[in-house]
Amino acid sequence: MEVSLRPAVPEDVDLLFQWTNDPTVRANAFSTDPIPYENHVAWFRGRLGNPDCRIYIGMRQEKPVGVIRVERIQNAPQAGLISYSLDRDARGRGIGTELLQQICKQDLEMDGIRVLAGQVKLENVPSQRAFEKAGYQEFLRNDRYVEYRKKRENTK
């Protein structure tokens, strides 16, 4: 069964707060400190109103299973940086791969985004596998992370 994407709405703030502070998500983030609720709310509101950012909730059988965000890279305006995370119960089921595949097909309503990139900590092997299974190619590897890239299927 395929994952579908729906745009995030203001009412998703608490769900995303729960997911972002999950211990596994924090361990795999570049900033591992827990995020205070007030900071999360301000960040989320700012991202929802940002024309260079899109946030989608991954849905499977009408249940939210994860979140994926694309933000335009300022020094590479035809590229968008992906960030995603999954609900604890959705991990290990190929849902991350599905999110990464779906975002390439999604009409982001951001003109010019032709390439999507994701940076994954070296220790986060499950996410590296998800990017590879979704058809992203390794672009860069350093002592902190692996960067993957893929051309989008739908571009304006």
PDB file of C-alpha atoms in Angstrom:
ATOM      1  CA  MET A   1       0.000   0.000   0.000  1.00  0.00           C
ATOM      2  CA  GLU A   2       1.361   3.348  -1.060  1.00  0.00           C
ATOM      3  CA  VAL A   3       1.918   6.368   1.116  1.00  0.00           C
ATOM      4  CA  SER A   4       0.149   9.552   0.039  1.00  0.00           C
ATOM      5  CA  LEU A   5       1.173  13.092   0.933  1.00  0.00           C
ATOM      6  CA  ARG A   6      -1.044  15.862   2.215  1.00  0.00           C
ATOM      7  CA  PRO A   7       0.070  19.406   2.998  1.00  0.00           C
ATOM      8  CA  ALA A   8       0.710  20.049   6.676  1.00  0.00           C
ATOM      9  CA  VAL A   9      -1.793  22.331   8.390  1.00  0.00           C
ATOM     10  CA  PRO A  10      -1.522  24.375  11.611  1.00  0.00           C
ATOM     11  CA  GLU A  11      -3.362  21.624  13.506  1.00  0.00           C
ATOM     12  CA  ASP A  12      -0.418  19.256  12.844  1.00  0.00           C
ATOM     13  CA  VAL A  13       1.809  21.214  15.239  1.00  0.00           C
ATOM     14  CA  ASP A  14       1.417  18.808  18.170  1.00  0.00           C
ATOM     15  CA  LEU A  15       1.846  15.672  16.047  1.00  0.00           C
ATOM     16  CA  LEU A  16       5.071  17.022  14.579  1.00  0.00           C
ATOM     17  CA  PHE A  17       6.245  18.089  18.038  1.00  0.00           C
ATOM     18  CA  GLN A  18       5.740  14.521  19.257  1.00  0.00           C
ATOM     19  CA  TRP A  19       7.623  13.081  16.294  1.00  0.00           C
ATOM     20  CA  THR A  20      10.497  15.569  16.409  1.00  0.00           C
ATOM     21  CA  ASN A  21      11.192  14.861  20.073  1.00  0.00           C
ATOM     22  CA  ASP A  22      11.093  11.082  19.715  1.00  0.00           C
ATOM     23  CA  PRO A  23      14.436   9.785  21.089  1.00  0.00           C
ATOM     24  CA  THR A  24      15.357   8.018  17.829  1.00  0.00           C
ATOM     25  CA  VAL A  25      14.574  11.106  15.755  1.00  0.00           C
ATOM     26  CA  ARG A  26      16.662  13.295  18.063  1.00  0.00           C
ATOM     27  CA  ALA A  27      19.563  10.799  17.941  1.00  0.00           C
ATOM     28  CA  ASN A  28      19.531  10.913  14.124  1.00  0.00           C
ATOM     29  CA  ALA A  29      19.191  14.699  13.884  1.00  0.00           C
ATOM     30  CA  PHE A  30      22.205  16.950  13.435  1.00  0.00           C
ATOM     31  CA  SER A  31      21.092  18.797  16.575  1.00  0.00           C
ATOM     32  CA  THR A  32      20.304  16.117  19.144  1.00  0.00           C
ATOM     33  CA  ASP A  33      18.955  18.302  21.963  1.00  0.00           C
ATOM     34  CA  PRO A  34      15.222  18.049  22.714  1.00  0.00           C
ATOM     35  CA  ILE A  35      13.226  20.890  21.186  1.00  0.00           C
ATOM     36  CA  PRO A  36      11.132  23.027  23.557  1.00  0.00           C
ATOM     37  CA  TYR A  37       7.468  23.293  22.595  1.00  0.00           C
ATOM     38  CA  GLU A  38       7.518  27.094  22.215  1.00  0.00           C
ATOM     39  CA  ASN A  39      10.493  26.889  19.838  1.00  0.00           C
ATOM     40  CA  HIS A  40       8.765  24.172  17.818  1.00  0.00           C
ATOM     41  CA  VAL A  41       5.536  26.167  17.497  1.00  0.00           C
ATOM     42  CA  ALA A  42       7.400  29.277  16.315  1.00  0.00           C
ATOM     43  CA  TRP A  43       9.496  27.226  13.870  1.00  0.00           C
ATOM     44  CA  PHE A  44       6.448  25.384  12.495  1.00  0.00           C
ATOM     45  CA  ARG A  45       4.408  28.542  11.987  1.00  0.00           C
ATOM     46  CA  GLY A  46       7.350  30.180  10.254  1.00  0.00           C
ATOM     47  CA  ARG A  47       7.841  27.233   7.931  1.00  0.00           C
ATOM     48  CA  LEU A  48       4.150  26.975   7.023  1.00  0.00           C
ATOM     49  CA  GLY A  49       4.217  30.618   5.937  1.00  0.00           C
ATOM     50  CA  ASN A  50       7.519  30.390   4.076  1.00  0.00           C
ATOM     51  CA  PRO A  51       7.183  30.310   0.253  1.00  0.00           C
ATOM     52  CA  ASP A  52      10.494  28.410   0.023  1.00  0.00           C
ATOM     53  CA  CYS A  53       9.358  25.563   2.282  1.00  0.00           C
ATOM     54  CA  ARG A  54       6.765  22.809   1.978  1.00  0.00           C
ATOM     55  CA  ILE A  55       5.814  20.324   4.693  1.00  0.00           C
ATOM     56  CA  TYR A  56       3.800  17.195   3.962  1.00  0.00           C
ATOM     57  CA  ILE A  57       2.313  14.550   6.197  1.00  0.00           C
ATOM     58  CA  GLY A  58       2.691  11.010   4.907  1.00  0.00           C
ATOM     59  CA  MET A  59      -0.596   9.135   5.134  1.00  0.00           C
ATOM     60  CA  ARG A  60      -1.153   5.390   4.952  1.00  0.00           C
ATOM     61  CA  GLN A  61      -4.672   4.021   5.280  1.00  0.00           C
ATOM     62  CA  GLU A  62      -5.812   7.461   6.491  1.00  0.00           C
ATOM     63  CA  LYS A  63      -3.290   7.383   9.353  1.00  0.00           C
ATOM     64  CA  PRO A  64      -0.354   9.824   9.635  1.00  0.00           C
ATOM     65  CA  VAL A  65       2.894   7.852   9.432  1.00  0.00           C
ATOM     66  CA  GLY A  66       5.565  10.496   8.900  1.00  0.00           C
ATOM     67  CA  VAL A  67       6.519  13.962   7.809  1.00  0.00           C
ATOM     68  CA  ILE A  68       8.687  15.174   4.949  1.00  0.00           C
ATOM     69  CA  ARG A  69       9.836  18.745   4.408  1.00  0.00           C
ATOM     70  CA  VAL A  70      11.506  20.406   1.422  1.00  0.00           C
ATOM     71  CA  GLU A  71      13.274  23.754   1.762  1.00  0.00           C
ATOM     72  CA  ARG A  72      14.837  25.634  -1.119  1.00  0.00           C
ATOM     73  CA  ILE A  73      18.621  25.771  -0.767  1.00  0.00           C
ATOM     74  CA  GLN A  74      19.428  29.484  -0.869  1.00  0.00           C
ATOM     75  CA  ASN A  75      22.790  29.215  -2.648  1.00  0.00           C
ATOM     76  CA  ALA A  76      21.376  26.600  -5.078  1.00  0.00           C
ATOM     77  CA  PRO A  77      17.828  27.832  -5.861  1.00  0.00           C
ATOM     78  CA  GLN A  78      17.009  24.901  -8.147  1.00  0.00           C
ATOM     79  CA  ALA A  79      17.591  22.449  -5.293  1.00  0.00           C
ATOM     80  CA  GLY A  80      15.523  21.571  -2.267  1.00  0.00           C
ATOM     81  CA  LEU A  81      16.827  20.016   0.933  1.00  0.00           C
ATOM     82  CA  ILE A  82      14.726  17.169   2.318  1.00  0.00           C
ATOM     83  CA  SER A  83      14.171  16.368   5.947  1.00  0.00           C
ATOM     84  CA  TYR A  84      11.888  13.554   7.028  1.00  0.00           C
ATOM     85  CA  SER A  85      10.973  11.487  10.056  1.00  0.00           C
ATOM     86  CA  LEU A  86       8.610   8.658  10.803  1.00  0.00           C
ATOM     87  CA  ASP A  87       6.179   7.748  13.510  1.00  0.00           C
ATOM     88  CA  ARG A  88       7.737   5.123  15.785  1.00  0.00           C
ATOM     89  CA  ASP A  89       5.210   2.473  14.622  1.00  0.00           C
ATOM     90  CA  ALA A  90       5.967   3.166  10.942  1.00  0.00           C
ATOM     91  CA  ARG A  91       9.696   2.434  11.084  1.00  0.00           C
ATOM     92  CA  GLY A  92      11.209  -0.614   9.415  1.00  0.00           C
ATOM     93  CA  ARG A  93       8.319  -0.983   6.939  1.00  0.00           C
ATOM     94  CA  GLY A  94       9.667   0.828   3.881  1.00  0.00           C
ATOM     95  CA  ILE A  95       7.616   3.953   4.583  1.00  0.00           C
ATOM     96  CA  GLY A  96      10.668   6.234   4.571  1.00  0.00           C
ATOM     97  CA  THR A  97      11.491   4.985   1.078  1.00  0.00           C
ATOM     98  CA  GLU A  98       7.902   5.644  -0.020  1.00  0.00           C
ATOM     99  CA  LEU A  99       7.983   9.198   1.369  1.00  0.00           C
ATOM    100  CA  LEU A 100      11.218   9.876  -0.492  1.00  0.00           C
ATOM    101  CA  GLN A 101       9.739   8.514  -3.722  1.00  0.00           C
ATOM    102  CA  GLN A 102       6.468  10.429  -3.369  1.00  0.00           C
ATOM    103  CA  ILE A 103       8.119  13.789  -2.722  1.00  0.00           C
ATOM    104  CA  CYS A 104       9.856  13.529  -6.119  1.00  0.00           C
ATOM    105  CA  LYS A 105       6.439  13.296  -7.801  1.00  0.00           C
ATOM    106  CA  GLN A 106       4.741  15.949  -5.674  1.00  0.00           C
ATOM    107  CA  ASP A 107       3.873  19.340  -7.122  1.00  0.00           C
ATOM    108  CA  LEU A 108       5.749  21.409  -4.547  1.00  0.00           C
ATOM    109  CA  GLU A 109       4.321  24.692  -5.832  1.00  0.00           C
ATOM    110  CA  MET A 110       7.850  26.093  -5.623  1.00  0.00           C
ATOM    111  CA  ASP A 111       9.050  27.123  -9.062  1.00  0.00           C
ATOM    112  CA  GLY A 112      12.401  25.840 -10.196  1.00  0.00           C
ATOM    113  CA  ILE A 113      13.083  22.998  -7.733  1.00  0.00           C
ATOM    114  CA  ARG A 114      14.566  20.390 -10.047  1.00  0.00           C
ATOM    115  CA  VAL A 115      16.785  18.417  -7.669  1.00  0.00           C
ATOM    116  CA  LEU A 116      16.114  17.116  -4.192  1.00  0.00           C
ATOM    117  CA  ALA A 117      18.923  16.508  -1.720  1.00  0.00           C
ATOM    118  CA  GLY A 118      19.083  14.858   1.660  1.00  0.00           C
ATOM    119  CA  GLN A 119      21.862  14.789   4.217  1.00  0.00           C
ATOM    120  CA  VAL A 120      22.031  11.739   6.472  1.00  0.00           C
ATOM    121  CA  LYS A 121      24.301  11.238   9.464  1.00  0.00           C
ATOM    122  CA  LEU A 122      26.846   8.471   8.931  1.00  0.00           C
ATOM    123  CA  GLU A 123      25.387   6.529  11.861  1.00  0.00           C
ATOM    124  CA  ASN A 124      21.865   6.576  10.400  1.00  0.00           C
ATOM    125  CA  VAL A 125      22.137   3.521   8.174  1.00  0.00           C
ATOM    126  CA  PRO A 126      18.343   2.927   7.895  1.00  0.00           C
ATOM    127  CA  SER A 127      17.863   6.403   6.405  1.00  0.00           C
ATOM    128  CA  GLN A 128      20.786   5.904   4.037  1.00  0.00           C
ATOM    129  CA  ARG A 129      19.146   2.699   2.820  1.00  0.00           C
ATOM    130  CA  ALA A 130      15.814   4.498   2.385  1.00  0.00           C
ATOM    131  CA  PHE A 131      17.409   7.135   0.146  1.00  0.00           C
ATOM    132  CA  GLU A 132      19.211   4.471  -1.893  1.00  0.00           C
ATOM    133  CA  LYS A 133      16.070   2.321  -2.307  1.00  0.00           C
ATOM    134  CA  ALA A 134      14.144   5.433  -3.384  1.00  0.00           C
ATOM    135  CA  GLY A 135      16.618   5.964  -6.237  1.00  0.00           C
ATOM    136  CA  TYR A 136      18.693   8.805  -4.799  1.00  0.00           C
ATOM    137  CA  GLN A 137      22.378   8.775  -5.698  1.00  0.00           C
ATOM    138  CA  GLU A 138      25.193   9.397  -3.268  1.00  0.00           C
ATOM    139  CA  PHE A 139      26.579  12.831  -4.121  1.00  0.00           C
ATOM    140  CA  LEU A 140      28.938  13.589  -1.238  1.00  0.00           C
ATOM    141  CA  ARG A 141      30.358  11.819   1.794  1.00  0.00           C
ATOM    142  CA  ASN A 142      32.306  13.479   4.568  1.00  0.00           C
ATOM    143  CA  ASP A 143      33.103  12.718   8.208  1.00  0.00           C
ATOM    144  CA  ARG A 144      29.594  13.776   9.386  1.00  0.00           C
ATOM    145  CA  TYR A 145      27.069  12.813   6.734  1.00  0.00           C
ATOM    146  CA  VAL A 146      26.232  11.376   3.340  1.00  0.00           C
ATOM    147  CA  GLU A 147      24.403  13.603   0.874  1.00  0.00           C
ATOM    148  CA  TYR A 148      22.023  12.044  -1.616  1.00  0.00           C
ATOM    149  CA  ARG A 149      20.472  13.719  -4.672  1.00  0.00           C
ATOM    150  CA  LYS A 150      17.744  12.920  -7.170  1.00  0.00           C
ATOM    151  CA  LYS A 151      16.150  14.792 -10.056  1.00  0.00           C
ATOM    152  CA  ARG A 152      12.448  15.480  -9.596  1.00  0.00           C
ATOM    153  CA  GLU A 153       9.848  13.980 -11.898  1.00  0.00           C
ATOM    154  CA  ASN A 154       7.482  16.990 -11.851  1.00  0.00           C
ATOM    155  CA  THR A 155       9.055  20.398 -12.217  1.00  0.00           C
ATOM    156  CA  LYS A 156       7.722  23.782 -13.195  1.00  0.00           C
TER     157      LYS A 156
END
